[in-house]
Each structure stands twice: as C-alpha cells, then as structure tokens.
Amino acid sequence: MPLVGAAPRSDSINRSQALTITETHTVSRAQRVLLVDDDPIVLEIVSLLLAEVGVEVVRATGGDEALSALQSHSRLPDIVLVDHQMPGISGTGIARYIKSLPAPRPRIIAMSASLLPKADLALFDDYLAKPVDRDMLRAAIAGASRRSTAPREI
C-alpha cells in the first residue's frame, strides 16, 4: 500500500526511506497544544492550521482562561502557543507561570505582531510573528527551530 504524501517509489528508494522523507514534515507524535489569544479570528485560523498538523488543540480566549486551564488540568499540554499582548494576564505572565512549574513542563511559543522586549523574548522557547505562517508554525510545533523567525526585540 503506498504511503500518502510519500515520494514516488523507485528502485533507489525503499519503503523505510520514503517513510522517513514523509515524516520530516510532520509532528513525531500526537501533541496537545494550548492555544491562547484574545482575538477569536486568530484562535480560529491558528486552530485550523494546527488541525492540519494533527495536534489536539485546547483553546483559551485570554491569559486568565489559560491560567485556569493550566491549573485545573491534571495533564499539562505539550506546548503552549500564546499571544504576547493580551488584556489581563499577558503571554509573559503565562510564560512565567509555566517556568515556575517542575519539569517536565510545556514548551512555550510566543506569537506577536509587534516587537518583543529582550527580557520577554527570553521567557519563550520559540517565537512566531503574526500573521502566523503555516510552515513556520509546523516547524515550531515540531521543535525544528529555536526561533522560527529572526528574533524581534526592542
């Protein structure tokens, strides 16, 4: 049975090589992502992009809701994808809370359309510029880059 999305088979590519080629663009295992943004349109668009990758998405419509979700779930998400600037508890507030948790803790990826102060940028494991690019999102979720775009700081 041919692999979906795999390179066409040839005499020089065997089944395991084709599988390796296919898996380089996917997440290695099912992951759970807590997506946090105060903009419902961003939540919807990024949720759709994450669904393409095959991750489980839990949405929070702001920092307060995200903090409640993090404190109430017995199983933490693998990744927290959070807007940097939100009313109430900001993305940096969420990052500080997660950094206070014992290891293993979720990876924290910031999203922002504006420049990040250097101290804030240091709190995150990765950074995505808004509008979020599909390929950069996939790389960040897969852990393929330390900073998905050139770090933007002030």
JSON list of N, CA and C in Angstrom, two decimals, residues 28-105:
[
{"chain": "A", "resi": 28, "resn": "SER", "atom": "N", "xyz": [6.16, 14.30, 15.32]},
{"chain": "A", "resi": 28, "resn": "SER", "atom": "CA", "xyz": [6.55, 12.92, 15.56]},
{"chain": "A", "resi": 28, "resn": "SER", "atom": "C", "xyz": [5.53, 12.12, 16.35]},
{"chain": "A", "resi": 29, "resn": "ARG", "atom": "N", "xyz": [4.75, 12.77, 17.17]},
{"chain": "A", "resi": 29, "resn": "ARG", "atom": "CA", "xyz": [3.70, 12.07, 17.91]},
{"chain": "A", "resi": 29, "resn": "ARG", "atom": "C", "xyz": [2.56, 13.05, 18.15]},
{"chain": "A", "resi": 30, "resn": "ALA", "atom": "N", "xyz": [1.41, 12.52, 18.47]},
{"chain": "A", "resi": 30, "resn": "ALA", "atom": "CA", "xyz": [0.28, 13.40, 18.74]},
{"chain": "A", "resi": 30, "resn": "ALA", "atom": "C", "xyz": [0.61, 14.29, 19.92]},
{"chain": "A", "resi": 31, "resn": "GLN", "atom": "N", "xyz": [0.43, 15.57, 19.74]},
{"chain": "A", "resi": 31, "resn": "GLN", "atom": "CA", "xyz": [0.74, 16.52, 20.79]},
{"chain": "A", "resi": 31, "resn": "GLN", "atom": "C", "xyz": [-0.53, 17.29, 21.15]},
{"chain": "A", "resi": 32, "resn": "ARG", "atom": "N", "xyz": [-0.52, 17.80, 22.35]},
{"chain": "A", "resi": 32, "resn": "ARG", "atom": "CA", "xyz": [-1.62, 18.62, 22.83]},
{"chain": "A", "resi": 32, "resn": "ARG", "atom": "C", "xyz": [-1.12, 20.05, 22.95]},
{"chain": "A", "resi": 33, "resn": "VAL", "atom": "N", "xyz": [-1.82, 20.98, 22.30]},
{"chain": "A", "resi": 33, "resn": "VAL", "atom": "CA", "xyz": [-1.43, 22.38, 22.29]},
{"chain": "A", "resi": 33, "resn": "VAL", "atom": "C", "xyz": [-2.51, 23.22, 22.95]},
{"chain": "A", "resi": 34, "resn": "LEU", "atom": "N", "xyz": [-2.10, 24.04, 23.91]},
{"chain": "A", "resi": 34, "resn": "LEU", "atom": "CA", "xyz": [-2.98, 25.05, 24.48]},
{"chain": "A", "resi": 34, "resn": "LEU", "atom": "C", "xyz": [-2.74, 26.31, 23.67]},
{"chain": "A", "resi": 35, "resn": "LEU", "atom": "N", "xyz": [-3.75, 26.74, 22.93]},
{"chain": "A", "resi": 35, "resn": "LEU", "atom": "CA", "xyz": [-3.68, 27.93, 22.08]},
{"chain": "A", "resi": 35, "resn": "LEU", "atom": "C", "xyz": [-4.36, 29.08, 22.81]},
{"chain": "A", "resi": 36, "resn": "VAL", "atom": "N", "xyz": [-3.63, 30.16, 23.02]},
{"chain": "A", "resi": 36, "resn": "VAL", "atom": "CA", "xyz": [-4.13, 31.28, 23.82]},
{"chain": "A", "resi": 36, "resn": "VAL", "atom": "C", "xyz": [-4.05, 32.57, 23.02]},
{"chain": "A", "resi": 37, "resn": "ASP", "atom": "N", "xyz": [-5.20, 33.20, 22.80]},
{"chain": "A", "resi": 37, "resn": "ASP", "atom": "CA", "xyz": [-5.23, 34.50, 22.13]},
{"chain": "A", "resi": 37, "resn": "ASP", "atom": "C", "xyz": [-6.56, 35.17, 22.46]},
{"chain": "A", "resi": 38, "resn": "ASP", "atom": "N", "xyz": [-6.54, 36.49, 22.61]},
{"chain": "A", "resi": 38, "resn": "ASP", "atom": "CA", "xyz": [-7.77, 37.21, 22.91]},
{"chain": "A", "resi": 38, "resn": "ASP", "atom": "C", "xyz": [-8.55, 37.57, 21.65]},
{"chain": "A", "resi": 39, "resn": "ASP", "atom": "N", "xyz": [-8.00, 37.30, 20.48]},
{"chain": "A", "resi": 39, "resn": "ASP", "atom": "CA", "xyz": [-8.66, 37.57, 19.21]},
{"chain": "A", "resi": 39, "resn": "ASP", "atom": "C", "xyz": [-9.29, 36.28, 18.68]},
{"chain": "A", "resi": 40, "resn": "PRO", "atom": "N", "xyz": [-10.63, 36.22, 18.60]},
{"chain": "A", "resi": 40, "resn": "PRO", "atom": "CA", "xyz": [-11.30, 34.99, 18.15]},
{"chain": "A", "resi": 40, "resn": "PRO", "atom": "C", "xyz": [-10.93, 34.59, 16.72]},
{"chain": "A", "resi": 41, "resn": "ILE", "atom": "N", "xyz": [-10.62, 35.57, 15.87]},
{"chain": "A", "resi": 41, "resn": "ILE", "atom": "CA", "xyz": [-10.24, 35.24, 14.49]},
{"chain": "A", "resi": 41, "resn": "ILE", "atom": "C", "xyz": [-8.88, 34.53, 14.47]},
{"chain": "A", "resi": 42, "resn": "VAL", "atom": "N", "xyz": [-7.93, 35.01, 15.27]},
{"chain": "A", "resi": 42, "resn": "VAL", "atom": "CA", "xyz": [-6.62, 34.36, 15.36]},
{"chain": "A", "resi": 42, "resn": "VAL", "atom": "C", "xyz": [-6.79, 32.95, 15.92]},
{"chain": "A", "resi": 43, "resn": "LEU", "atom": "N", "xyz": [-7.63, 32.80, 16.96]},
{"chain": "A", "resi": 43, "resn": "LEU", "atom": "CA", "xyz": [-7.88, 31.47, 17.53]},
{"chain": "A", "resi": 43, "resn": "LEU", "atom": "C", "xyz": [-8.39, 30.51, 16.45]},
{"chain": "A", "resi": 44, "resn": "GLU", "atom": "N", "xyz": [-9.32, 30.97, 15.64]},
{"chain": "A", "resi": 44, "resn": "GLU", "atom": "CA", "xyz": [-9.90, 30.11, 14.61]},
{"chain": "A", "resi": 44, "resn": "GLU", "atom": "C", "xyz": [-8.87, 29.74, 13.54]},
{"chain": "A", "resi": 45, "resn": "ILE", "atom": "N", "xyz": [-8.17, 30.75, 13.02]},
{"chain": "A", "resi": 45, "resn": "ILE", "atom": "CA", "xyz": [-7.19, 30.49, 11.95]},
{"chain": "A", "resi": 45, "resn": "ILE", "atom": "C", "xyz": [-6.06, 29.58, 12.42]},
{"chain": "A", "resi": 46, "resn": "VAL", "atom": "N", "xyz": [-5.48, 29.88, 13.57]},
{"chain": "A", "resi": 46, "resn": "VAL", "atom": "CA", "xyz": [-4.36, 29.06, 14.06]},
{"chain": "A", "resi": 46, "resn": "VAL", "atom": "C", "xyz": [-4.86, 27.66, 14.44]},
{"chain": "A", "resi": 47, "resn": "SER", "atom": "N", "xyz": [-6.08, 27.55, 14.95]},
{"chain": "A", "resi": 47, "resn": "SER", "atom": "CA", "xyz": [-6.65, 26.22, 15.24]},
{"chain": "A", "resi": 47, "resn": "SER", "atom": "C", "xyz": [-6.73, 25.38, 13.97]},
{"chain": "A", "resi": 48, "resn": "LEU", "atom": "N", "xyz": [-7.16, 26.00, 12.88]},
{"chain": "A", "resi": 48, "resn": "LEU", "atom": "CA", "xyz": [-7.26, 25.28, 11.60]},
{"chain": "A", "resi": 48, "resn": "LEU", "atom": "C", "xyz": [-5.87, 24.84, 11.12]},
{"chain": "A", "resi": 49, "resn": "LEU", "atom": "N", "xyz": [-4.88, 25.72, 11.27]},
{"chain": "A", "resi": 49, "resn": "LEU", "atom": "CA", "xyz": [-3.52, 25.36, 10.88]},
{"chain": "A", "resi": 49, "resn": "LEU", "atom": "C", "xyz": [-2.98, 24.22, 11.74]},
{"chain": "A", "resi": 50, "resn": "LEU", "atom": "N", "xyz": [-3.28, 24.26, 13.03]},
{"chain": "A", "resi": 50, "resn": "LEU", "atom": "CA", "xyz": [-2.83, 23.19, 13.93]},
{"chain": "A", "resi": 50, "resn": "LEU", "atom": "C", "xyz": [-3.53, 21.87, 13.61]},
{"chain": "A", "resi": 51, "resn": "ALA", "atom": "N", "xyz": [-4.80, 21.94, 13.21]},
{"chain": "A", "resi": 51, "resn": "ALA", "atom": "CA", "xyz": [-5.54, 20.73, 12.85]},
{"chain": "A", "resi": 51, "resn": "ALA", "atom": "C", "xyz": [-4.89, 20.03, 11.66]},
{"chain": "A", "resi": 52, "resn": "GLU", "atom": "N", "xyz": [-4.33, 20.82, 10.74]},
{"chain": "A", "resi": 52, "resn": "GLU", "atom": "CA", "xyz": [-3.63, 20.23, 9.59]},
{"chain": "A", "resi": 52, "resn": "GLU", "atom": "C", "xyz": [-2.43, 19.40, 10.03]},
{"chain": "A", "resi": 53, "resn": "VAL", "atom": "N", "xyz": [-1.81, 19.80, 11.13]},
{"chain": "A", "resi": 53, "resn": "VAL", "atom": "CA", "xyz": [-0.64, 19.09, 11.65]},
{"chain": "A", "resi": 53, "resn": "VAL", "atom": "C", "xyz": [-1.05, 17.84, 12.42]},
{"chain": "A", "resi": 54, "resn": "GLY", "atom": "N", "xyz": [-2.29, 17.81, 12.88]},
{"chain": "A", "resi": 54, "resn": "GLY", "atom": "CA", "xyz": [-2.79, 16.64, 13.60]},
{"chain": "A", "resi": 54, "resn": "GLY", "atom": "C", "xyz": [-2.61, 16.71, 15.10]},
{"chain": "A", "resi": 55, "resn": "VAL", "atom": "N", "xyz": [-2.50, 17.91, 15.65]},
{"chain": "A", "resi": 55, "resn": "VAL", "atom": "CA", "xyz": [-2.37, 18.04, 17.10]},
{"chain": "A", "resi": 55, "resn": "VAL", "atom": "C", "xyz": [-3.74, 18.27, 17.72]},
{"chain": "A", "resi": 56, "resn": "GLU", "atom": "N", "xyz": [-3.86, 17.93, 18.98]},
{"chain": "A", "resi": 56, "resn": "GLU", "atom": "CA", "xyz": [-5.07, 18.21, 19.74]},
{"chain": "A", "resi": 56, "resn": "GLU", "atom": "C", "xyz": [-4.97, 19.66, 20.22]},
{"chain": "A", "resi": 57, "resn": "VAL", "atom": "N", "xyz": [-6.00, 20.46, 19.96]},
{"chain": "A", "resi": 57, "resn": "VAL", "atom": "CA", "xyz": [-5.98, 21.88, 20.31]},
{"chain": "A", "resi": 57, "resn": "VAL", "atom": "C", "xyz": [-6.99, 22.15, 21.42]},
{"chain": "A", "resi": 58, "resn": "VAL", "atom": "N", "xyz": [-6.51, 22.80, 22.47]},
{"chain": "A", "resi": 58, "resn": "VAL", "atom": "CA", "xyz": [-7.36, 23.31, 23.54]},
{"chain": "A", "resi": 58, "resn": "VAL", "atom": "C", "xyz": [-7.24, 24.82, 23.45]},
{"chain": "A", "resi": 59, "resn": "ARG", "atom": "N", "xyz": [-8.37, 25.52, 23.34]},
{"chain": "A", "resi": 59, "resn": "ARG", "atom": "CA", "xyz": [-8.36, 26.97, 23.17]},
{"chain": "A", "resi": 59, "resn": "ARG", "atom": "C", "xyz": [-8.62, 27.70, 24.49]},
{"chain": "A", "resi": 60, "resn": "ALA", "atom": "N", "xyz": [-7.97, 28.84, 24.62]},
{"chain": "A", "resi": 60, "resn": "ALA", "atom": "CA", "xyz": [-8.25, 29.75, 25.73]},
{"chain": "A", "resi": 60, "resn": "ALA", "atom": "C", "xyz": [-8.34, 31.15, 25.14]},
{"chain": "A", "resi": 61, "resn": "THR", "atom": "N", "xyz": [-9.38, 31.89, 25.54]},
{"chain": "A", "resi": 61, "resn": "THR", "atom": "CA", "xyz": [-9.62, 33.21, 24.95]},
{"chain": "A", "resi": 61, "resn": "THR", "atom": "C", "xyz": [-8.94, 34.34, 25.72]},
{"chain": "A", "resi": 62, "resn": "GLY", "atom": "N", "xyz": [-7.85, 34.04, 26.36]},
{"chain": "A", "resi": 62, "resn": "GLY", "atom": "CA", "xyz": [-7.09, 35.05, 27.07]},
{"chain": "A", "resi": 62, "resn": "GLY", "atom": "C", "xyz": [-6.24, 34.42, 28.14]},
{"chain": "A", "resi": 63, "resn": "GLY", "atom": "N", "xyz": [-5.42, 35.25, 28.77]},
{"chain": "A", "resi": 63, "resn": "GLY", "atom": "CA", "xyz": [-4.49, 34.77, 29.78]},
{"chain": "A", "resi": 63, "resn": "GLY", "atom": "C", "xyz": [-5.16, 34.21, 31.02]},
{"chain": "A", "resi": 64, "resn": "ASP", "atom": "N", "xyz": [-6.26, 34.84, 31.45]},
{"chain": "A", "resi": 64, "resn": "ASP", "atom": "CA", "xyz": [-6.96, 34.35, 32.65]},
{"chain": "A", "resi": 64, "resn": "ASP", "atom": "C", "xyz": [-7.51, 32.94, 32.42]},
{"chain": "A", "resi": 65, "resn": "GLU", "atom": "N", "xyz": [-8.13, 32.73, 31.26]},
{"chain": "A", "resi": 65, "resn": "GLU", "atom": "CA", "xyz": [-8.68, 31.42, 30.93]},
{"chain": "A", "resi": 65, "resn": "GLU", "atom": "C", "xyz": [-7.56, 30.38, 30.77]},
{"chain": "A", "resi": 66, "resn": "ALA", "atom": "N", "xyz": [-6.45, 30.79, 30.20]},
{"chain": "A", "resi": 66, "resn": "ALA", "atom": "CA", "xyz": [-5.31, 29.88, 30.02]},
{"chain": "A", "resi": 66, "resn": "ALA", "atom": "C", "xyz": [-4.74, 29.46, 31.37]},
{"chain": "A", "resi": 67, "resn": "LEU", "atom": "N", "xyz": [-4.58, 30.42, 32.26]},
{"chain": "A", "resi": 67, "resn": "LEU", "atom": "CA", "xyz": [-4.05, 30.10, 33.58]},
{"chain": "A", "resi": 67, "resn": "LEU", "atom": "C", "xyz": [-4.97, 29.13, 34.32]},
{"chain": "A", "resi": 68, "resn": "SER", "atom": "N", "xyz": [-6.27, 29.35, 34.23]},
{"chain": "A", "resi": 68, "resn": "SER", "atom": "CA", "xyz": [-7.23, 28.42, 34.84]},
{"chain": "A", "resi": 68, "resn": "SER", "atom": "C", "xyz": [-7.11, 27.02, 34.24]},
{"chain": "A", "resi": 69, "resn": "ALA", "atom": "N", "xyz": [-6.97, 26.97, 32.92]},
{"chain": "A", "resi": 69, "resn": "ALA", "atom": "CA", "xyz": [-6.82, 25.67, 32.25]},
{"chain": "A", "resi": 69, "resn": "ALA", "atom": "C", "xyz": [-5.54, 24.96, 32.69]},
{"chain": "A", "resi": 70, "resn": "LEU", "atom": "N", "xyz": [-4.46, 25.70, 32.78]},
{"chain": "A", "resi": 70, "resn": "LEU", "atom": "CA", "xyz": [-3.18, 25.11, 33.20]},
{"chain": "A", "resi": 70, "resn": "LEU", "atom": "C", "xyz": [-3.24, 24.60, 34.63]},
{"chain": "A", "resi": 71, "resn": "GLN", "atom": "N", "xyz": [-3.93, 25.33, 35.50]},
{"chain": "A", "resi": 71, "resn": "GLN", "atom": "CA", "xyz": [-4.01, 24.95, 36.91]},
{"chain": "A", "resi": 71, "resn": "GLN", "atom": "C", "xyz": [-5.00, 23.82, 37.16]},
{"chain": "A", "resi": 72, "resn": "SER", "atom": "N", "xyz": [-6.00, 23.66, 36.30]},
{"chain": "A", "resi": 72, "resn": "SER", "atom": "CA", "xyz": [-7.05, 22.68, 36.56]},
{"chain": "A", "resi": 72, "resn": "SER", "atom": "C", "xyz": [-6.84, 21.34, 35.87]},
{"chain": "A", "resi": 73, "resn": "HIS", "atom": "N", "xyz": [-6.03, 21.28, 34.83]},
{"chain": "A", "resi": 73, "resn": "HIS", "atom": "CA", "xyz": [-5.83, 20.02, 34.12]},
{"chain": "A", "resi": 73, "resn": "HIS", "atom": "C", "xyz": [-4.77, 19.17, 34.80]},
{"chain": "A", "resi": 74, "resn": "SER", "atom": "N", "xyz": [-5.08, 17.90, 34.95]},
{"chain": "A", "resi": 74, "resn": "SER", "atom": "CA", "xyz": [-4.08, 17.00, 35.54]},
{"chain": "A", "resi": 74, "resn": "SER", "atom": "C", "xyz": [-2.97, 16.72, 34.54]},
{"chain": "A", "resi": 75, "resn": "ARG", "atom": "N", "xyz": [-3.29, 16.79, 33.25]},
{"chain": "A", "resi": 75, "resn": "ARG", "atom": "CA", "xyz": [-2.28, 16.59, 32.20]},
{"chain": "A", "resi": 75, "resn": "ARG", "atom": "C", "xyz": [-2.02, 17.93, 31.52]},
{"chain": "A", "resi": 76, "resn": "LEU", "atom": "N", "xyz": [-0.81, 18.41, 31.65]},
{"chain": "A", "resi": 76, "resn": "LEU", "atom": "CA", "xyz": [-0.43, 19.66, 31.01]},
{"chain": "A", "resi": 76, "resn": "LEU", "atom": "C", "xyz": [-0.30, 19.46, 29.50]},
{"chain": "A", "resi": 77, "resn": "PRO", "atom": "N", "xyz": [-0.51, 20.52, 28.73]},
{"chain": "A", "resi": 77, "resn": "PRO", "atom": "CA", "xyz": [-0.28, 20.40, 27.29]},
{"chain": "A", "resi": 77, "resn": "PRO", "atom": "C", "xyz": [1.21, 20.22, 27.02]},
{"chain": "A", "resi": 78, "resn": "ASP", "atom": "N", "xyz": [1.53, 19.75, 25.84]},
{"chain": "A", "resi": 78, "resn": "ASP", "atom": "CA", "xyz": [2.93, 19.62, 25.43]},
{"chain": "A", "resi": 78, "resn": "ASP", "atom": "C", "xyz": [3.50, 20.99, 25.06]},
{"chain": "A", "resi": 79, "resn": "ILE", "atom": "N", "xyz": [2.63, 21.83, 24.50]},
{"chain": "A", "resi": 79, "resn": "ILE", "atom": "CA", "xyz": [3.04, 23.14, 24.01]},
{"chain": "A", "resi": 79, "resn": "ILE", "atom": "C", "xyz": [1.97, 24.16, 24.38]},
{"chain": "A", "resi": 80, "resn": "VAL", "atom": "N", "xyz": [2.42, 25.36, 24.76]},
{"chain": "A", "resi": 80, "resn": "VAL", "atom": "CA", "xyz": [1.51, 26.48, 24.94]},
{"chain": "A", "resi": 80, "resn": "VAL", "atom": "C", "xyz": [1.90, 27.52, 23.88]},
{"chain": "A", "resi": 81, "resn": "LEU", "atom": "N", "xyz": [0.97, 27.78, 22.99]},
{"chain": "A", "resi": 81, "resn": "LEU", "atom": "CA", "xyz": [1.14, 28.76, 21.92]},
{"chain": "A", "resi": 81, "resn": "LEU", "atom": "C", "xyz": [0.34, 29.98, 22.32]},
{"chain": "A", "resi": 82, "resn": "VAL", "atom": "N", "xyz": [1.03, 31.06, 22.69]},
{"chain": "A", "resi": 82, "resn": "VAL", "atom": "CA", "xyz": [0.37, 32.17, 23.38]},
{"chain": "A", "resi": 82, "resn": "VAL", "atom": "C", "xyz": [0.66, 33.52, 22.74]},
{"chain": "A", "resi": 83, "resn": "ASP", "atom": "N", "xyz": [-0.39, 34.33, 22.64]},
{"chain": "A", "resi": 83, "resn": "ASP", "atom": "CA", "xyz": [-0.24, 35.71, 22.19]},
{"chain": "A", "resi": 83, "resn": "ASP", "atom": "C", "xyz": [0.55, 36.47, 23.25]},
{"chain": "A", "resi": 84, "resn": "HIS", "atom": "N", "xyz": [1.47, 37.29, 22.81]},
{"chain": "A", "resi": 84, "resn": "HIS", "atom": "CA", "xyz": [2.31, 38.03, 23.74]},
{"chain": "A", "resi": 84, "resn": "HIS", "atom": "C", "xyz": [1.54, 39.12, 24.47]},
{"chain": "A", "resi": 85, "resn": "GLN", "atom": "N", "xyz": [0.71, 39.88, 23.73]},
{"chain": "A", "resi": 85, "resn": "GLN", "atom": "CA", "xyz": [0.00, 41.00, 24.33]},
{"chain": "A", "resi": 85, "resn": "GLN", "atom": "C", "xyz": [-1.49, 40.70, 24.42]},
{"chain": "A", "resi": 86, "resn": "MET", "atom": "N", "xyz": [-1.99, 40.61, 25.65]},
{"chain": "A", "resi": 86, "resn": "MET", "atom": "CA", "xyz": [-3.41, 40.38, 25.90]},
{"chain": "A", "resi": 86, "resn": "MET", "atom": "C", "xyz": [-3.80, 41.17, 27.13]},
{"chain": "A", "resi": 87, "resn": "PRO", "atom": "N", "xyz": [-5.07, 41.57, 27.22]},
{"chain": "A", "resi": 87, "resn": "PRO", "atom": "CA", "xyz": [-5.52, 42.22, 28.45]},
{"chain": "A", "resi": 87, "resn": "PRO", "atom": "C", "xyz": [-5.49, 41.23, 29.61]},
{"chain": "A", "resi": 88, "resn": "GLY", "atom": "N", "xyz": [-5.36, 41.74, 30.81]},
{"chain": "A", "resi": 88, "resn": "GLY", "atom": "CA", "xyz": [-5.29, 40.85, 31.98]},
{"chain": "A", "resi": 88, "resn": "GLY", "atom": "C", "xyz": [-3.94, 40.18, 32.04]},
{"chain": "A", "resi": 89, "resn": "ILE", "atom": "N", "xyz": [-3.94, 38.88, 32.12]},
{"chain": "A", "resi": 89, "resn": "ILE", "atom": "CA", "xyz": [-2.69, 38.11, 32.17]},
{"chain": "A", "resi": 89, "resn": "ILE", "atom": "C", "xyz": [-2.13, 38.01, 30.75]},
{"chain": "A", "resi": 90, "resn": "SER", "atom": "N", "xyz": [-0.94, 38.53, 30.55]},
{"chain": "A", "resi": 90, "resn": "SER", "atom": "CA", "xyz": [-0.32, 38.55, 29.22]},
{"chain": "A", "resi": 90, "resn": "SER", "atom": "C", "xyz": [0.39, 37.22, 28.94]},
{"chain": "A", "resi": 91, "resn": "GLY", "atom": "N", "xyz": [0.91, 37.13, 27.72]},
{"chain": "A", "resi": 91, "resn": "GLY", "atom": "CA", "xyz": [1.69, 35.95, 27.35]},
{"chain": "A", "resi": 91, "resn": "GLY", "atom": "C", "xyz": [2.91, 35.78, 28.24]},
{"chain": "A", "resi": 92, "resn": "THR", "atom": "N", "xyz": [3.53, 36.88, 28.63]},
{"chain": "A", "resi": 92, "resn": "THR", "atom": "CA", "xyz": [4.70, 36.77, 29.52]},
{"chain": "A", "resi": 92, "resn": "THR", "atom": "C", "xyz": [4.28, 36.29, 30.90]},
{"chain": "A", "resi": 93, "resn": "GLY", "atom": "N", "xyz": [3.10, 36.66, 31.35]},
{"chain": "A", "resi": 93, "resn": "GLY", "atom": "CA", "xyz": [2.59, 36.15, 32.63]},
{"chain": "A", "resi": 93, "resn": "GLY", "atom": "C", "xyz": [2.38, 34.65, 32.58]},
{"chain": "A", "resi": 94, "resn": "ILE", "atom": "N", "xyz": [1.84, 34.16, 31.47]},
{"chain": "A", "resi": 94, "resn": "ILE", "atom": "CA", "xyz": [1.65, 32.72, 31.29]},
{"chain": "A", "resi": 94, "resn": "ILE", "atom": "C", "xyz": [3.02, 32.03, 31.24]},
{"chain": "A", "resi": 95, "resn": "ALA", "atom": "N", "xyz": [3.97, 32.62, 30.51]},
{"chain": "A", "resi": 95, "resn": "ALA", "atom": "CA", "xyz": [5.31, 32.04, 30.42]},
{"chain": "A", "resi": 95, "resn": "ALA", "atom": "C", "xyz": [5.97, 31.96, 31.79]},
{"chain": "A", "resi": 96, "resn": "ARG", "atom": "N", "xyz": [5.84, 33.00, 32.59]},
{"chain": "A", "resi": 96, "resn": "ARG", "atom": "CA", "xyz": [6.43, 32.99, 33.94]},
{"chain": "A", "resi": 96, "resn": "ARG", "atom": "C", "xyz": [5.80, 31.89, 34.79]},
{"chain": "A", "resi": 97, "resn": "TYR", "atom": "N", "xyz": [4.49, 31.71, 34.69]},
{"chain": "A", "resi": 97, "resn": "TYR", "atom": "CA", "xyz": [3.81, 30.65, 35.45]},
{"chain": "A", "resi": 97, "resn": "TYR", "atom": "C", "xyz": [4.35, 29.28, 35.02]},
{"chain": "A", "resi": 98, "resn": "ILE", "atom": "N", "xyz": [4.44, 29.05, 33.72]},
{"chain": "A", "resi": 98, "resn": "ILE", "atom": "CA", "xyz": [4.90, 27.75, 33.22]},
{"chain": "A", "resi": 98, "resn": "ILE", "atom": "C", "xyz": [6.34, 27.49, 33.65]},
{"chain": "A", "resi": 99, "resn": "LYS", "atom": "N", "xyz": [7.18, 28.51, 33.60]},
{"chain": "A", "resi": 99, "resn": "LYS", "atom": "CA", "xyz": [8.59, 28.35, 34.02]},
{"chain": "A", "resi": 99, "resn": "LYS", "atom": "C", "xyz": [8.70, 28.02, 35.51]},
{"chain": "A", "resi": 100, "resn": "SER", "atom": "N", "xyz": [7.67, 28.35, 36.29]},
{"chain": "A", "resi": 100, "resn": "SER", "atom": "CA", "xyz": [7.69, 28.05, 37.72]},
{"chain": "A", "resi": 100, "resn": "SER", "atom": "C", "xyz": [7.30, 26.60, 38.02]},
{"chain": "A", "resi": 101, "resn": "LEU", "atom": "N", "xyz": [6.77, 25.91, 37.02]},
{"chain": "A", "resi": 101, "resn": "LEU", "atom": "CA", "xyz": [6.34, 24.52, 37.21]},
{"chain": "A", "resi": 101, "resn": "LEU", "atom": "C", "xyz": [7.55, 23.58, 37.21]},
{"chain": "A", "resi": 102, "resn": "PRO", "atom": "N", "xyz": [7.43, 22.46, 37.92]},
{"chain": "A", "resi": 102, "resn": "PRO", "atom": "CA", "xyz": [8.53, 21.48, 37.86]},
{"chain": "A", "resi": 102, "resn": "PRO", "atom": "C", "xyz": [8.61, 20.84, 36.47]},
{"chain": "A", "resi": 103, "resn": "ALA", "atom": "N", "xyz": [9.77, 20.42, 36.10]},
{"chain": "A", "resi": 103, "resn": "ALA", "atom": "CA", "xyz": [9.97, 19.73, 34.82]},
{"chain": "A", "resi": 103, "resn": "ALA", "atom": "C", "xyz": [9.35, 18.34, 34.90]},
{"chain": "A", "resi": 104, "resn": "PRO", "atom": "N", "xyz": [8.88, 17.78, 33.83]},
{"chain": "A", "resi": 104, "resn": "PRO", "atom": "CA", "xyz": [8.82, 18.35, 32.50]},
{"chain": "A", "resi": 104, "resn": "PRO", "atom": "C", "xyz": [7.64, 19.33, 32.40]},
{"chain": "A", "resi": 105, "resn": "ARG", "atom": "N", "xyz": [7.88, 20.43, 31.74]},
{"chain": "A", "resi": 105, "resn": "ARG", "atom": "CA", "xyz": [6.83, 21.43, 31.56]},
{"chain": "A", "resi": 105, "resn": "ARG", "atom": "C", "xyz": [6.64, 21.70, 30.07]}
]
